[in-house]
Amino acid sequence: MSDKITAIANGIYDNVGGIQNVKKIVHCMTRVRMEIKDYSKVNITELKAVQGVMGVVEDDTLQVVVGPGTVNKVAQKMVDMAGVKLGEPMNVTSGKEKVEELAAKTKADVKKKNQKPWSKILKSISNIFVPLIPAFVGAGIIGGIASVLGNMMTAGQISGDHWATIIMVMKIVQSGVFAYLNIYVGINSANEFGASPSLGGVIGGIIMLTGVTPESPLPNIITGGNLSPNQGGIIGVIFAVFLMSIIEKKLRQVMPESIDIIVTPTIVLLIMSLVTIFLIMPVAGAISNSLVGFINWILDVGGIFAGFLLGALFLPMVMFGLHQILTPIHLDMITNTGVTELLPILAMAGAGQVGAAIALWTRCRKNTTLVELIKGALPVGVLGIGEPLIYGVTLPLGRPFITACIGGGIGGAVIGMFGNVGATSIGPSGVALIPLINNGHILQYVIGLLAGYAGGFVATYFFGTTEAMRKGQI
């Protein structure tokens, strides 16, 4: 089978002008689709004569029909030969440029071998979330504006049905990203791990437990209770898709080509749906419950210590998608006391990130790619939407994520020192939370924000960058 796939891949390359004449390769259910640099080098007649090629379609891309099942293997073999991933640009050249490219690749391979395991994990996380940054930014800004307007309505500063309609429409736009984030993460995770993106999206959708009702719940095998929609969050999705990619690759190696396209996805989804629902989600739920208990203990301690600890730990919670479990705590506090004193403290984590981002912008001006990411993610970060800065800027770099957490801890300590700073409702943090701060404590909240900005900036400026970051090498 391997010889057959290799022969088809070589036959295609031989008759399209070689690897160096192909810009990009993707595939559909039956066709290998190639973007060609110079069509004068393509020999359609000989290409059709390649053993295993069933036909050739000339469209906006050159499409070589090899059949279901086979197409996955042939396309993968072709990109492996070029040293890229499916859909990535292929810049294979010849002569001097080819030698230089080989040297660069060798250097990169050596660097990759010397990478720490956690660096590889952070890189994978970055690859999963960076493509979502434009959606985070656009929907985040709209959602931030909606939250500000909504907070102003709650505070009685604006009123009327027209405002309610405007806010509703803006929140619908925001929900287009954040309500279905699991699905997007599932698709991108599958791309990162070499699995089928559509199957990854299904795994993300499974965690939402669509169709499950309170009258017919699914059991939680760990607690004995019932599973809740989105239990496990995006970290559960990533882990589930990672396992799925292993199973899918193993199956495709042994599955006959004639039934691969039907049988493989069916078996993969059947196995992973059971594993995801009855194992991954309960385990993530158990982690979440333990985290809630830990947070309650910290709140009981109170003061500067609690403020620092909560402010510093909130970014990792957002990273793992566990911050949603705090909603019941916020609502319980508001019901019993009229405000949640937890939310203003946690909002300082976002302030630490904003300060860290500004410091990176200042210190790493030569890193144009990083600066562009910061420009896009910073506005929504100020409004309290932290995901773009987490996944696109601080987390992939490592150090700035830690210094941002320190900045959040400093802001949280200031809020904890003041005490009694609460929010009358829940929503985004950052500047968008100001209209909901309880009367008489808005100034304290703003001071906390400024302290978070300053703490994140100072910690990152002096300790959060490396020479490679500053020179734009990473």
Short mmCIF file of C-alpha atoms in Angstrom, two decimals:
data_model
loop_
_atom_site.label_atom_id
_atom_site.label_comp_id
_atom_site.label_asym_id
_atom_site.label_seq_id
_atom_site.Cartn_x
_atom_site.Cartn_y
_atom_site.Cartn_z
CA MET A 1 0.00 0.00 0.00
CA SER A 2 2.80 2.42 0.91
CA ASP A 3 4.56 1.74 -2.41
CA LYS A 4 1.35 2.39 -4.31
CA ILE A 5 0.75 5.72 -2.56
CA THR A 6 4.37 6.77 -3.09
CA ALA A 7 4.15 5.86 -6.78
CA ILE A 8 1.02 7.95 -7.28
CA ALA A 9 2.53 10.92 -5.44
CA ASN A 10 5.74 10.74 -7.47
CA GLY A 11 3.76 10.29 -10.69
CA ILE A 12 1.75 13.42 -10.01
CA TYR A 13 4.81 15.49 -9.16
CA ASP A 14 6.67 14.22 -12.24
CA ASN A 15 3.92 15.49 -14.53
CA VAL A 16 3.10 18.84 -12.93
CA GLY A 17 6.64 20.22 -13.17
CA GLY A 18 7.96 18.81 -9.91
CA ILE A 19 7.54 19.84 -6.30
CA GLN A 20 9.00 23.26 -7.05
CA ASN A 21 6.09 24.03 -9.43
CA VAL A 22 3.39 23.49 -6.77
CA LYS A 23 2.32 26.35 -4.51
CA LYS A 24 -0.07 24.53 -2.20
CA ILE A 25 -1.84 21.16 -1.78
CA VAL A 26 -5.22 20.38 -0.23
CA HIS A 27 -7.73 17.64 -0.90
CA CYS A 28 -11.45 16.95 -0.90
CA MET A 29 -13.23 13.58 -0.78
CA THR A 30 -11.73 12.26 -4.03
CA ARG A 31 -9.32 14.85 -5.46
CA VAL A 32 -5.85 16.16 -4.72
CA ARG A 33 -6.08 19.91 -5.38
CA MET A 34 -2.91 21.79 -6.30
CA GLU A 35 -2.15 25.44 -6.92
CA ILE A 36 0.34 25.49 -9.83
CA LYS A 37 2.99 28.15 -10.43
CA ASP A 38 3.59 27.58 -14.15
CA TYR A 39 0.94 25.63 -16.09
CA SER A 40 3.22 25.33 -19.13
CA LYS A 41 5.18 22.70 -17.18
CA VAL A 42 2.11 20.52 -16.59
CA ASN A 43 1.66 17.49 -18.85
CA ILE A 44 -2.05 16.68 -18.60
CA THR A 45 -1.85 13.66 -20.91
CA GLU A 46 0.91 11.96 -18.95
CA LEU A 47 -0.72 12.97 -15.67
CA LYS A 48 -3.92 11.15 -16.63
CA ALA A 49 -1.83 8.10 -17.52
CA VAL A 50 -0.32 7.77 -14.03
CA GLN A 51 -1.35 4.45 -12.48
CA GLY A 52 -4.00 5.23 -9.84
CA VAL A 53 -5.09 8.58 -11.34
CA MET A 54 -8.75 8.40 -12.38
CA GLY A 55 -9.00 11.79 -14.00
CA VAL A 56 -7.81 15.39 -14.07
CA VAL A 57 -9.93 18.54 -13.71
CA GLU A 58 -8.54 21.93 -14.66
CA ASP A 59 -10.24 24.67 -12.64
CA ASP A 60 -8.96 27.42 -10.37
CA THR A 61 -6.78 24.61 -9.03
CA LEU A 62 -5.41 21.53 -10.78
CA GLN A 63 -7.48 18.64 -9.43
CA VAL A 64 -6.23 15.07 -9.72
CA VAL A 65 -8.89 12.44 -9.03
CA VAL A 66 -7.50 9.42 -7.14
CA GLY A 67 -10.63 8.26 -5.31
CA PRO A 68 -11.95 8.20 -1.73
CA GLY A 69 -9.65 6.80 0.90
CA THR A 70 -6.63 7.00 -1.39
CA VAL A 71 -6.83 10.78 -1.63
CA ASN A 72 -6.05 11.28 2.08
CA LYS A 73 -2.92 9.15 1.85
CA VAL A 74 -1.69 10.58 -1.47
CA ALA A 75 -2.16 14.21 -0.41
CA GLN A 76 -0.46 13.55 2.92
CA LYS A 77 2.43 11.80 1.17
CA MET A 78 2.87 14.72 -1.21
CA VAL A 79 3.02 17.36 1.50
CA ASP A 80 5.32 15.14 3.57
CA MET A 81 7.67 14.99 0.59
CA ALA A 82 7.63 18.79 0.46
CA GLY A 83 8.11 19.15 4.21
CA VAL A 84 4.93 21.14 4.82
CA LYS A 85 1.42 20.56 6.11
CA LEU A 86 -1.76 20.33 4.09
CA GLY A 87 -2.75 23.82 2.94
CA GLU A 88 0.62 25.39 3.77
CA PRO A 89 2.57 27.26 1.06
CA MET A 90 5.23 25.17 -0.65
CA ASN A 91 8.36 27.14 -1.39
CA VAL A 92 10.56 24.37 -2.74
CA THR A 93 13.12 25.76 -5.21
CA SER A 94 16.29 24.56 -6.84
CA GLY A 95 19.97 25.44 -7.04
CA LYS A 96 21.33 27.95 -4.58
CA GLU A 97 17.93 28.72 -3.09
CA LYS A 98 17.27 25.02 -2.51
CA VAL A 99 20.58 24.66 -0.65
CA GLU A 100 19.81 27.72 1.46
CA GLU A 101 16.35 26.38 2.19
CA LEU A 102 17.76 23.01 3.18
CA ALA A 103 20.24 24.72 5.51
CA ALA A 104 17.47 26.75 7.09
CA LYS A 105 15.33 23.64 7.50
CA THR A 106 18.20 21.75 9.10
CA LYS A 107 18.77 24.60 11.52
CA ALA A 108 15.07 24.67 12.34
CA ASP A 109 15.07 20.89 12.88
CA VAL A 110 17.98 21.15 15.28
CA LYS A 111 16.23 23.93 17.14
CA LYS A 112 13.05 21.87 17.23
CA LYS A 113 14.89 18.86 18.69
CA ASN A 114 16.31 21.07 21.43
CA GLN A 115 12.95 22.51 22.34
CA LYS A 116 11.56 21.81 25.76
CA PRO A 117 8.34 19.73 25.83
CA TRP A 118 6.38 22.61 27.26
CA SER A 119 7.56 24.85 24.41
CA LYS A 120 6.11 22.43 21.89
CA ILE A 121 2.83 22.36 23.79
CA LEU A 122 2.65 26.16 23.86
CA LYS A 123 3.41 26.25 20.14
CA SER A 124 0.56 23.86 19.43
CA ILE A 125 -1.80 25.95 21.55
CA SER A 126 -0.72 29.03 19.63
CA ASN A 127 -1.33 27.30 16.28
CA ILE A 128 -4.82 26.37 17.40
CA PHE A 129 -5.89 29.82 18.58
CA VAL A 130 -3.98 32.33 16.42
CA PRO A 131 -6.28 31.72 13.40
CA LEU A 132 -9.21 32.73 15.62
CA ILE A 133 -7.74 36.10 16.56
CA PRO A 134 -9.54 38.10 13.82
CA ALA A 135 -12.85 36.64 15.00
CA PHE A 136 -11.94 37.32 18.65
CA VAL A 137 -11.03 40.89 17.82
CA GLY A 138 -14.09 41.75 15.71
CA ALA A 139 -16.67 39.98 17.86
CA GLY A 140 -14.85 41.02 21.03
CA ILE A 141 -15.02 44.72 20.22
CA ILE A 142 -18.71 44.44 19.35
CA GLY A 143 -19.35 42.42 22.49
CA GLY A 144 -17.40 44.88 24.61
CA ILE A 145 -19.49 47.78 23.32
CA ALA A 146 -22.64 45.76 23.97
CA SER A 147 -21.50 45.09 27.53
CA VAL A 148 -20.80 48.76 28.18
CA LEU A 149 -24.24 49.70 26.87
CA GLY A 150 -25.84 46.86 28.80
CA ASN A 151 -24.12 47.91 32.02
CA MET A 152 -25.29 51.47 31.43
CA MET A 153 -28.87 50.21 31.04
CA THR A 154 -28.59 48.20 34.24
CA ALA A 155 -27.27 51.28 36.03
CA GLY A 156 -30.16 53.36 34.62
CA GLN A 157 -27.95 55.67 32.58
CA ILE A 158 -29.73 54.82 29.30
CA SER A 159 -33.12 53.21 28.62
CA GLY A 160 -35.57 52.37 25.86
CA ASP A 161 -36.49 49.45 23.61
CA HIS A 162 -34.23 50.70 20.81
CA TRP A 163 -31.18 50.43 23.06
CA ALA A 164 -32.25 46.94 24.12
CA THR A 165 -32.52 45.90 20.46
CA ILE A 166 -29.11 47.32 19.59
CA ILE A 167 -27.52 45.51 22.53
CA MET A 168 -29.26 42.25 21.60
CA VAL A 169 -28.00 42.38 18.01
CA MET A 170 -24.44 43.11 19.19
CA LYS A 171 -24.54 40.17 21.59
CA ILE A 172 -25.78 37.89 18.82
CA VAL A 173 -22.67 38.82 16.84
CA GLN A 174 -20.49 38.14 19.86
CA SER A 175 -22.15 34.78 20.43
CA GLY A 176 -21.28 33.77 16.89
CA VAL A 177 -17.72 33.28 18.16
CA PHE A 178 -17.83 32.65 21.87
CA ALA A 179 -20.97 30.50 22.11
CA TYR A 180 -19.53 28.06 19.57
CA LEU A 181 -15.86 28.42 20.44
CA ASN A 182 -15.58 24.70 21.17
CA ILE A 183 -16.37 23.88 17.54
CA TYR A 184 -13.81 26.32 16.16
CA VAL A 185 -11.21 24.97 18.57
CA GLY A 186 -12.06 21.42 17.53
CA ILE A 187 -11.51 22.24 13.85
CA ASN A 188 -8.21 24.04 14.45
CA SER A 189 -7.00 21.32 16.82
CA ALA A 190 -7.64 18.71 14.15
CA ASN A 191 -5.58 20.77 11.68
CA GLU A 192 -2.76 21.02 14.21
CA PHE A 193 -2.75 17.30 15.04
CA GLY A 194 -3.20 16.08 11.47
CA ALA A 195 -6.78 14.85 11.82
CA SER A 196 -9.88 15.60 9.75
CA PRO A 197 -11.05 19.16 10.59
CA SER A 198 -14.72 18.26 10.19
CA LEU A 199 -14.39 15.47 12.76
CA GLY A 200 -12.62 17.85 15.12
CA GLY A 201 -15.55 20.25 14.80
CA VAL A 202 -17.95 17.46 15.69
CA ILE A 203 -15.94 16.67 18.83
CA GLY A 204 -16.20 20.33 19.84
CA GLY A 205 -19.93 20.19 19.24
CA ILE A 206 -20.32 17.01 21.29
CA ILE A 207 -19.15 18.78 24.45
CA MET A 208 -22.07 21.20 24.07
CA LEU A 209 -24.44 18.20 24.65
CA THR A 210 -26.97 19.48 22.12
CA GLY A 211 -30.30 17.71 22.53
CA VAL A 212 -29.73 16.63 26.12
CA THR A 213 -32.55 17.85 28.37
CA PRO A 214 -32.96 18.04 32.16
CA GLU A 215 -35.60 15.34 31.82
CA SER A 216 -33.17 13.00 30.05
CA PRO A 217 -29.67 13.81 31.37
CA LEU A 218 -26.44 11.92 30.83
CA PRO A 219 -24.71 10.51 33.91
CA ASN A 220 -21.43 11.76 35.33
CA ILE A 221 -19.51 8.57 36.14
CA ILE A 222 -17.23 10.36 38.61
CA THR A 223 -19.74 12.26 40.76
CA GLY A 224 -22.81 10.14 40.18
CA GLY A 225 -24.74 13.25 39.14
CA ASN A 226 -25.48 14.60 35.68
CA LEU A 227 -23.23 16.09 33.01
CA SER A 228 -23.60 19.77 32.13
CA PRO A 229 -23.21 21.29 28.64
CA ASN A 230 -19.68 22.56 27.92
CA GLN A 231 -18.30 20.72 30.93
CA GLY A 232 -14.58 20.42 30.33
CA GLY A 233 -14.31 23.53 28.15
CA ILE A 234 -11.80 24.02 25.38
CA ILE A 235 -9.06 22.08 27.15
CA GLY A 236 -11.32 19.06 27.01
CA VAL A 237 -11.88 19.64 23.31
CA ILE A 238 -8.14 19.88 22.58
CA PHE A 239 -7.36 16.70 24.50
CA ALA A 240 -10.25 14.83 22.90
CA VAL A 241 -9.20 15.87 19.38
CA PHE A 242 -5.61 14.88 20.13
CA LEU A 243 -6.78 11.38 21.04
CA MET A 244 -9.05 11.37 18.01
CA SER A 245 -6.14 12.19 15.70
CA ILE A 246 -4.22 9.16 16.94
CA ILE A 247 -7.17 6.83 16.41
CA GLU A 248 -7.97 8.25 12.97
CA LYS A 249 -4.38 7.91 11.73
CA LYS A 250 -4.14 4.31 12.96
CA LEU A 251 -7.42 3.38 11.31
CA ARG A 252 -6.50 4.95 7.97
CA GLN A 253 -3.31 2.88 7.90
CA VAL A 254 -5.22 -0.41 8.00
CA MET A 255 -8.60 0.45 6.48
CA PRO A 256 -9.20 -0.69 2.87
CA GLU A 257 -9.43 2.32 0.59
CA SER A 258 -12.82 1.32 -0.80
CA ILE A 259 -14.52 1.72 2.58
CA ASP A 260 -12.15 4.15 4.31
CA ILE A 261 -14.26 7.26 3.71
CA ILE A 262 -17.35 5.61 5.19
CA VAL A 263 -16.04 3.36 7.94
CA THR A 264 -13.16 5.41 9.41
CA PRO A 265 -15.08 8.57 10.38
CA THR A 266 -17.96 6.46 11.71
CA ILE A 267 -15.71 4.42 13.99
CA VAL A 268 -13.69 7.47 15.06
CA LEU A 269 -16.79 9.45 16.06
CA LEU A 270 -18.38 6.48 17.81
CA ILE A 271 -15.29 5.84 19.93
CA MET A 272 -14.50 9.48 20.65
CA SER A 273 -18.08 10.45 21.47
CA LEU A 274 -18.17 7.82 24.21
CA VAL A 275 -14.70 8.72 25.51
CA THR A 276 -15.41 12.46 25.41
CA ILE A 277 -18.82 12.34 27.05
CA PHE A 278 -18.26 9.67 29.67
CA LEU A 279 -14.57 10.16 30.53
CA ILE A 280 -13.05 13.48 29.44
CA MET A 281 -16.01 15.67 30.44
CA PRO A 282 -16.42 14.13 33.93
CA VAL A 283 -12.69 14.41 34.66
CA ALA A 284 -12.66 18.06 33.61
CA GLY A 285 -15.74 18.61 35.73
CA ALA A 286 -14.02 17.12 38.75
CA ILE A 287 -11.10 19.48 38.21
CA SER A 288 -13.51 22.39 37.96
CA ASN A 289 -15.28 21.48 41.22
CA SER A 290 -11.98 21.24 43.05
CA LEU A 291 -11.02 24.63 41.69
CA VAL A 292 -14.27 26.18 42.96
CA GLY A 293 -13.58 24.83 46.43
CA PHE A 294 -10.08 26.28 46.33
CA ILE A 295 -11.42 29.69 45.30
CA ASN A 296 -13.95 29.69 48.13
CA TRP A 297 -11.12 28.99 50.56
CA ILE A 298 -9.10 31.90 49.17
CA LEU A 299 -12.09 34.24 49.50
CA ASP A 300 -12.49 33.19 53.12
CA VAL A 301 -8.89 34.23 53.78
CA GLY A 302 -9.53 37.65 52.23
CA GLY A 303 -7.39 40.76 52.02
CA ILE A 304 -4.30 41.50 49.99
CA PHE A 305 -3.20 37.85 49.91
CA ALA A 306 -6.50 36.66 48.45
CA GLY A 307 -6.53 39.51 45.97
CA PHE A 308 -3.04 38.73 44.71
CA LEU A 309 -3.64 34.98 44.46
CA LEU A 310 -6.96 35.31 42.63
CA GLY A 311 -5.69 38.01 40.30
CA ALA A 312 -2.60 35.96 39.46
CA LEU A 313 -4.41 32.66 38.91
CA PHE A 314 -7.31 33.87 36.78
CA LEU A 315 -5.41 33.95 33.46
CA PRO A 316 -4.54 30.23 33.69
CA MET A 317 -8.21 29.58 34.41
CA VAL A 318 -9.23 31.47 31.27
CA MET A 319 -6.56 29.59 29.32
CA PHE A 320 -8.10 26.25 30.32
CA GLY A 321 -11.65 27.48 29.79
CA LEU A 322 -12.44 27.03 33.49
CA HIS A 323 -13.46 30.63 34.21
CA GLN A 324 -17.08 29.88 33.29
CA ILE A 325 -17.46 27.77 36.41
CA LEU A 326 -17.26 30.97 38.49
CA THR A 327 -20.59 32.25 37.18
CA PRO A 328 -22.67 30.44 39.85
CA ILE A 329 -20.40 31.90 42.56
CA HIS A 330 -20.86 35.42 41.18
CA LEU A 331 -24.65 35.01 41.01
CA ASP A 332 -24.81 33.57 44.52
CA MET A 333 -22.84 36.53 45.88
CA ILE A 334 -25.11 39.00 44.10
CA THR A 335 -28.21 37.23 45.43
CA ASN A 336 -26.97 37.23 49.02
CA THR A 337 -25.08 40.53 49.25
CA GLY A 338 -26.14 42.57 46.21
CA VAL A 339 -22.63 42.52 44.66
CA THR A 340 -19.88 40.09 43.69
CA GLU A 341 -16.58 41.13 45.19
CA LEU A 342 -14.85 38.35 43.29
CA LEU A 343 -15.36 39.81 39.79
CA PRO A 344 -13.45 43.10 40.25
CA ILE A 345 -10.47 41.15 41.62
CA LEU A 346 -10.47 38.71 38.71
CA ALA A 347 -10.78 41.61 36.28
CA MET A 348 -7.26 42.62 37.30
CA ALA A 349 -5.89 39.61 35.40
CA GLY A 350 -6.93 41.29 32.19
CA ALA A 351 -5.28 44.51 33.35
CA GLY A 352 -2.02 42.62 33.89
CA GLN A 353 -2.22 41.32 30.34
CA VAL A 354 -2.83 44.79 28.93
CA GLY A 355 0.25 46.08 30.76
CA ALA A 356 2.29 43.11 29.56
CA ALA A 357 1.18 43.69 25.96
CA ILE A 358 2.16 47.36 26.09
CA ALA A 359 5.56 46.39 27.49
CA LEU A 360 6.06 43.85 24.69
CA TRP A 361 5.08 46.49 22.14
CA THR A 362 7.67 48.83 23.66
CA ARG A 363 10.49 46.32 24.09
CA CYS A 364 9.95 44.27 20.91
CA ARG A 365 9.40 46.98 18.31
CA LYS A 366 11.57 45.10 15.80
CA ASN A 367 9.32 42.03 16.08
CA THR A 368 6.79 43.28 13.51
CA THR A 369 4.67 40.10 13.61
CA LEU A 370 4.26 40.35 17.37
CA VAL A 371 3.51 44.08 17.20
CA GLU A 372 0.76 43.48 14.64
CA LEU A 373 -0.81 40.83 16.87
CA ILE A 374 -0.72 43.20 19.83
CA LYS A 375 -2.33 45.99 17.81
CA GLY A 376 -5.25 43.74 16.99
CA ALA A 377 -5.67 42.16 20.43
CA LEU A 378 -5.03 45.14 22.73
CA PRO A 379 -8.31 47.07 22.19
CA VAL A 380 -10.50 44.12 23.17
CA GLY A 381 -8.13 43.40 26.05
CA VAL A 382 -8.82 46.87 27.46
CA LEU A 383 -12.55 46.05 27.19
CA GLY A 384 -12.06 42.84 29.15
CA ILE A 385 -11.91 40.21 26.39
CA GLY A 386 -8.69 38.40 27.23
CA GLU A 387 -8.54 35.46 24.82
CA PRO A 388 -6.79 37.26 21.92
CA LEU A 389 -3.96 38.44 24.16
CA ILE A 390 -3.68 35.08 25.91
CA TYR A 391 -3.60 32.80 22.91
CA GLY A 392 -2.06 35.13 20.36
CA VAL A 393 0.51 37.06 22.38
CA THR A 394 1.48 36.17 25.94
CA LEU A 395 0.93 32.41 26.18
CA PRO A 396 2.88 31.37 23.05
CA LEU A 397 5.87 33.39 24.31
CA GLY A 398 5.79 31.87 27.79
CA ARG A 399 7.50 34.49 29.93
CA PRO A 400 5.05 37.33 29.19
CA PHE A 401 2.19 35.09 30.30
CA ILE A 402 3.82 34.67 33.71
CA THR A 403 4.60 38.38 34.07
CA ALA A 404 1.04 39.22 33.02
CA CYS A 405 -0.18 36.96 35.82
CA ILE A 406 2.06 38.87 38.24
CA GLY A 407 0.53 42.14 37.04
CA GLY A 408 -2.93 40.70 37.60
CA GLY A 409 -1.90 39.69 41.08
CA ILE A 410 -0.71 43.21 41.87
CA GLY A 411 -3.98 44.72 40.69
CA GLY A 412 -5.91 42.11 42.64
CA ALA A 413 -3.91 42.87 45.78
CA VAL A 414 -4.83 46.56 45.48
CA ILE A 415 -8.52 45.72 45.14
CA GLY A 416 -8.22 43.29 48.05
CA MET A 417 -6.53 45.97 50.15
CA PHE A 418 -9.41 48.40 49.58
CA GLY A 419 -12.07 45.77 50.24
CA ASN A 420 -15.82 46.02 49.52
CA VAL A 421 -15.24 46.72 45.81
CA GLY A 422 -18.03 44.80 44.12
CA ALA A 423 -19.95 44.53 40.85
CA THR A 424 -23.74 44.62 40.84
CA SER A 425 -23.93 42.27 37.85
CA ILE A 426 -21.64 40.02 35.84
CA GLY A 427 -20.14 40.66 32.41
CA PRO A 428 -16.74 41.40 30.84
CA SER A 429 -14.04 42.95 32.93
CA GLY A 430 -11.63 45.76 32.19
CA VAL A 431 -12.99 49.21 31.40
CA ALA A 432 -16.38 47.70 30.45
CA LEU A 433 -17.03 46.78 34.09
CA ILE A 434 -16.76 50.35 35.43
CA PRO A 435 -20.51 51.20 35.11
CA LEU A 436 -21.39 48.15 37.25
CA ILE A 437 -19.06 48.84 40.19
CA ASN A 438 -21.03 49.49 43.37
CA ASN A 439 -21.56 53.10 44.37
CA GLY A 440 -18.65 54.82 46.03
CA HIS A 441 -16.04 52.32 44.86
CA ILE A 442 -15.50 53.18 41.21
CA LEU A 443 -12.33 55.14 42.03
CA GLN A 444 -10.87 52.15 43.91
CA TYR A 445 -11.61 49.91 40.94
CA VAL A 446 -9.93 52.32 38.52
CA ILE A 447 -6.88 52.51 40.82
CA GLY A 448 -6.76 48.71 40.81
CA LEU A 449 -6.89 48.71 37.00
CA LEU A 450 -4.03 51.17 36.81
CA ALA A 451 -2.04 49.09 39.29
CA GLY A 452 -2.65 45.99 37.14
CA TYR A 453 -1.55 47.84 34.02
CA ALA A 454 1.58 49.11 35.76
CA GLY A 455 2.40 45.77 37.37
CA GLY A 456 2.09 43.86 34.09
CA PHE A 457 4.11 46.49 32.26
CA VAL A 458 6.99 46.66 34.74
CA ALA A 459 7.24 42.88 35.26
CA THR A 460 7.20 42.23 31.50
CA TYR A 461 9.50 45.11 30.55
CA PHE A 462 12.25 43.98 32.89
CA PHE A 463 11.72 40.20 33.14
CA GLY A 464 9.27 39.10 30.44
CA THR A 465 11.27 39.28 27.21
CA THR A 466 14.27 37.58 25.68
CA GLU A 467 16.77 38.77 23.10
CA ALA A 468 15.13 36.50 20.52
CA MET A 469 11.75 38.14 21.16
CA ARG A 470 13.20 41.62 20.89
CA LYS A 471 14.96 40.82 17.61
CA GLY A 472 11.86 39.23 16.11
CA GLN A 473 13.39 35.74 15.92
CA ILE A 474 10.37 34.16 17.61
#
